[in-house]
Coordinates of C-alpha atoms in Angstrom, one line a residue:
M297 CA 126.2 109.9 124.7
P298 CA 128.9 107.7 123.6
V299 CA 127.5 105.5 126.7
L300 CA 124.4 106.4 125.7
L301 CA 125.1 105.2 122.4
L302 CA 127.3 101.7 123.0
G303 CA 124.2 100.8 125.4
N304 CA 121.9 101.0 122.6
T305 CA 121.5 97.7 120.5
A306 CA 120.0 99.6 117.4
C307 CA 123.0 102.1 117.5
R308 CA 125.5 100.1 117.6
G309 CA 123.6 98.1 114.8
S310 CA 124.1 100.7 112.4
L311 CA 127.4 101.4 113.8
L312 CA 128.4 97.9 111.9
D313 CA 126.1 99.0 109.1
S314 CA 128.4 102.7 108.6
G315 CA 131.7 100.5 109.5
K316 CA 132.7 104.2 110.8
Y317 CA 135.6 104.0 113.5
T318 CA 136.3 101.0 113.1
D319 CA 139.5 99.8 115.3
L320 CA 140.2 96.0 114.8
T321 CA 139.1 93.4 112.4
I322 CA 138.1 90.2 112.9
I323 CA 139.0 87.0 110.5
C324 CA 137.5 83.4 109.9
G325 CA 138.3 82.1 106.8
R326 CA 136.9 84.6 104.1
D327 CA 135.3 86.7 106.4
R328 CA 136.3 89.9 107.1
Y329 CA 134.5 91.6 110.2
A330 CA 136.0 96.0 110.5
V331 CA 134.8 96.2 114.1
H332 CA 135.7 98.3 117.5
K333 CA 137.0 97.2 120.5
A334 CA 135.2 99.8 122.9
I335 CA 131.9 97.1 121.8
V336 CA 133.7 93.9 120.9
C337 CA 136.2 93.4 124.0
T338 CA 133.7 95.3 126.8
Q339 CA 131.4 91.9 126.0
S340 CA 134.1 89.6 125.9
R341 CA 137.0 88.6 127.9
F342 CA 139.4 87.0 125.3
F343 CA 139.1 89.5 122.7
A344 CA 140.0 91.9 125.7
A345 CA 143.2 90.0 126.2
A346 CA 144.1 89.7 122.6
C347 CA 144.5 93.8 121.9
D348 CA 145.4 94.9 125.7
G349 CA 148.0 92.2 126.0
P350 CA 151.5 91.9 124.4
F351 CA 150.4 89.8 121.6
T352 CA 150.8 90.2 117.8
E353 CA 146.5 90.8 117.9
A354 CA 147.3 93.6 119.6
Q355 CA 150.1 95.0 116.9
T356 CA 148.3 94.1 113.9
G357 CA 144.8 95.1 115.1
E358 CA 144.1 91.3 113.2
I359 CA 142.3 88.4 115.3
K360 CA 142.1 85.7 113.2
L361 CA 139.5 82.4 114.2
D362 CA 140.7 79.9 111.9
D363 CA 139.5 77.3 114.2
D364 CA 136.0 78.3 114.3
H365 CA 132.8 77.9 112.0
P366 CA 131.7 80.8 110.1
I367 CA 129.3 81.8 109.7
A368 CA 128.7 80.8 113.8
V369 CA 131.5 83.7 113.9
K370 CA 129.1 86.0 111.8
M371 CA 126.3 85.5 114.7
M372 CA 128.5 86.1 116.9
I373 CA 129.9 89.4 115.3
N374 CA 125.4 90.0 115.1
Y375 CA 125.0 89.3 118.6
L376 CA 127.6 91.4 120.1
Y377 CA 126.4 94.8 117.9
C378 CA 122.9 93.7 118.3
G379 CA 122.0 92.0 121.3
T380 CA 121.0 88.7 119.2
Y381 CA 121.6 86.3 116.0
E382 CA 118.6 85.9 113.9
P383 CA 120.3 83.6 111.0
A384 CA 117.3 84.6 107.7
T385 CA 117.1 80.8 106.6
T386 CA 118.7 77.4 107.5
F387 CA 118.2 74.6 104.8
T388 CA 114.0 74.3 104.2
L389 CA 112.0 71.5 103.0
D390 CA 109.7 71.5 100.0
D391 CA 107.2 70.3 102.1
N392 CA 106.9 69.0 105.7
S393 CA 105.3 65.5 104.7
G394 CA 108.6 63.8 106.5
V395 CA 109.4 65.9 109.5
S396 CA 108.5 64.8 112.8
T397 CA 108.6 67.2 115.7
I398 CA 110.5 66.3 119.0
E399 CA 106.8 65.8 119.9
Q400 CA 105.0 63.7 117.1
L401 CA 108.0 61.3 118.1
S402 CA 106.8 61.1 121.1
S403 CA 103.9 61.0 120.4
M404 CA 104.7 57.8 118.2
L405 CA 105.7 56.0 121.1
E406 CA 103.1 55.9 123.0
S407 CA 100.8 54.6 120.5
E408 CA 103.3 52.3 119.5
I409 CA 103.1 51.2 123.3
E410 CA 99.2 51.2 122.9
Y411 CA 99.6 49.0 120.2
L412 CA 101.7 46.4 121.9
G413 CA 99.4 45.8 125.3
A414 CA 96.7 45.7 123.2
N415 CA 98.8 43.2 120.6
P416 CA 100.8 40.9 122.8
N417 CA 101.5 38.5 119.2
K418 CA 102.1 41.1 117.2
K419 CA 105.6 41.8 116.0
R420 CA 106.4 46.1 116.3
R421 CA 105.1 48.4 113.4
G422 CA 106.9 50.2 110.9
M423 CA 108.6 52.7 113.2
F424 CA 110.6 50.3 115.0
K425 CA 111.8 48.0 112.1
G426 CA 114.9 50.6 111.5
E427 CA 112.7 52.5 109.0
P428 CA 113.5 56.0 108.8
L429 CA 111.7 58.2 111.7
V430 CA 111.1 60.7 109.0
S431 CA 112.3 61.5 105.4
T432 CA 116.2 61.6 104.4
P433 CA 117.7 65.1 104.6
P434 CA 116.8 67.7 102.0
T435 CA 118.5 67.5 98.6
A436 CA 120.7 70.8 97.7
Q437 CA 117.9 72.2 95.3
S438 CA 115.8 72.9 98.5
Q439 CA 118.7 73.6 100.9
Q440 CA 119.3 77.3 101.2
Q441 CA 122.1 78.5 102.7
D442 CA 121.9 82.1 103.3
L443 CA 121.7 82.7 107.1
G444 CA 121.7 85.9 106.7
F445 CA 123.4 88.6 108.9
P446 CA 120.9 92.1 109.7
C447 CA 123.7 94.0 110.8
S448 CA 126.3 93.6 107.9
G449 CA 127.2 96.3 106.4
P450 CA 130.0 97.7 103.8
N451 CA 132.6 96.3 106.7
A452 CA 131.1 92.9 107.2
S453 CA 132.6 91.2 104.3
S454 CA 131.6 88.0 104.1
S455 CA 130.3 85.0 101.8
N456 CA 128.6 82.0 102.4
S457 CA 128.6 80.4 99.1
H458 CA 131.3 77.9 100.0
Q459 CA 129.9 76.5 103.1
P460 CA 127.0 73.7 103.2
P461 CA 123.6 74.7 105.2
M462 CA 123.1 73.5 108.4
S463 CA 120.4 73.2 111.1
K464 CA 118.9 75.4 113.6
L465 CA 120.4 73.6 115.9
V466 CA 124.0 72.6 114.4
L467 CA 123.7 76.5 114.7
H468 CA 122.8 77.5 117.8
A469 CA 125.1 74.8 119.0
K470 CA 128.3 76.4 117.5
V471 CA 127.4 79.9 118.8
Y472 CA 126.8 77.5 122.4
A473 CA 130.6 76.7 122.2
L474 CA 131.7 80.1 120.5
G475 CA 129.9 82.2 124.3
E476 CA 132.0 80.0 125.9
K477 CA 135.6 80.2 124.5
Y478 CA 135.4 83.7 124.2
E479 CA 133.5 84.1 127.3
I480 CA 130.7 85.5 126.2
K481 CA 128.6 84.5 128.4
D482 CA 125.0 86.0 127.5
M483 CA 125.4 84.7 124.0
K484 CA 126.0 81.5 125.7
D485 CA 122.4 81.7 127.2
L486 CA 121.1 82.9 124.8
A487 CA 122.3 79.9 122.0
L488 CA 120.8 77.8 124.6
Q489 CA 117.5 79.5 124.6
K490 CA 117.3 78.8 121.0
F491 CA 118.5 75.3 120.5
K492 CA 115.5 74.3 123.3
Q493 CA 112.9 76.4 121.2
D494 CA 114.1 74.9 118.5
T495 CA 113.5 71.6 119.1
K496 CA 109.9 72.1 119.0
G497 CA 109.9 72.1 115.4
G498 CA 110.4 69.6 112.6
H499 CA 113.8 68.3 112.5
T500 CA 115.0 65.2 110.3
V501 CA 116.2 62.1 112.4
G502 CA 119.8 63.0 110.4
S503 CA 119.7 67.3 112.0
L504 CA 118.7 66.0 115.7
T505 CA 121.7 63.4 115.6
E506 CA 124.2 66.1 114.1
A507 CA 122.5 69.0 116.6
A508 CA 123.5 65.7 119.4
R509 CA 126.8 65.5 118.1
E510 CA 128.0 68.6 118.0
A511 CA 126.6 69.7 121.8
Y512 CA 128.5 66.9 122.7
S513 CA 132.0 67.3 120.4
S514 CA 132.6 70.8 121.1
T515 CA 131.6 71.2 125.0
I516 CA 133.7 70.1 128.5
D517 CA 132.1 67.3 131.1
E518 CA 131.5 69.7 133.2
D519 CA 129.3 72.3 131.2
R520 CA 125.9 71.0 131.3
G521 CA 123.8 73.5 129.5
M522 CA 123.6 72.0 126.1
R523 CA 124.0 68.3 127.1
D524 CA 121.6 68.3 129.0
A525 CA 119.6 69.9 126.2
V526 CA 120.5 67.0 124.0
V527 CA 119.4 64.1 127.2
N528 CA 116.3 65.7 127.1
I529 CA 115.5 65.7 123.6
V530 CA 116.0 62.0 123.9
L531 CA 113.2 61.7 127.1
M532 CA 111.0 63.1 125.1
A533 CA 111.6 61.5 121.8
P534 CA 113.4 57.8 123.3
C535 CA 112.1 56.4 119.6
L536 CA 115.1 58.4 118.6
L537 CA 117.4 55.1 120.1
E538 CA 115.7 52.9 117.2
E539 CA 117.8 55.3 114.9
E540 CA 120.7 53.4 113.7
M541 CA 122.6 56.6 113.4
F542 CA 121.3 58.0 116.6
R543 CA 122.9 54.8 118.7
D544 CA 125.9 55.0 116.8
L545 CA 126.2 58.7 118.4
V546 CA 125.4 57.3 121.8
R547 CA 127.9 54.5 121.8
E548 CA 130.2 57.7 120.3
T549 CA 129.9 60.2 123.0
E550 CA 129.1 60.2 126.2
L551 CA 125.6 60.5 125.5
G552 CA 125.5 57.0 126.2
L553 CA 126.7 57.8 129.9
D554 CA 124.5 60.7 130.4
L555 CA 121.2 58.5 129.5
A556 CA 122.2 55.7 131.5
L557 CA 123.1 58.3 134.9
H558 CA 119.4 59.9 133.7
F559 CA 117.6 56.2 134.5
T560 CA 119.3 54.8 137.3
R561 CA 118.7 58.4 138.8
D562 CA 115.4 58.2 138.0
K563 CA 114.8 54.2 138.8
R564 CA 116.0 55.4 142.4
G565 CA 113.7 58.2 142.8
R566 CA 110.8 56.2 141.6
K567 CA 111.9 53.9 144.1
R568 CA 112.1 55.7 146.6
K569 CA 108.5 57.3 146.2
R570 CA 107.4 53.6 146.8
N571 CA 109.6 53.3 149.9

């Protein structure tokens, strides 16, 4: 019976809701999660080592994650118990007039190329004059900070009131990094999948830039999953490179090198095909 209980995500979620039989507390900022070693440690070698080894955490029954973002940690706890994580809401816009999808940005670029081809003596149009591709980030009134926690119960004490809102893409990048840090491979894979899926939605240049920066600042060179996803965003919407804030990101991170390597390999590939 216990094996069935631990293998059923619905049952695991109910355990977190009830707060019964907990034997470990995970602390991040002002958030405290009373959890079960049998659930957490069997999915994370990091937490298993912390609880089994000669460490302070094993003696106190508390693990502090002071360097991590509270909302990302909340999603990690959610994943460990529910097998997934679903933020209830991230920031929202009052309307979609200023938001472009990656596909729309790519279409805008193709339209510009066609325009310049038909009018070689004309100047470039608005979207390439340094004007924003999309509207500025939403105001505080139009942002929602509640990222939700479907499996939260009386033992999951947390508050998001002190946390600024973040886009889903940034959140997925943070959860991806936690998957690597705490050796939760399946969660890392899920975060990457969600990141790729959510790039199809509407985003501002600012949110795309922030997500790309998070992806590059929270991963090592050899960890290509999230970085390759960012490179793919630029390939789908190269007009992002016309935006000053995105160009700053390219200069400040290894995204510029990754793009250069991609274009070099692509050029060599086309040359070999011609030969």
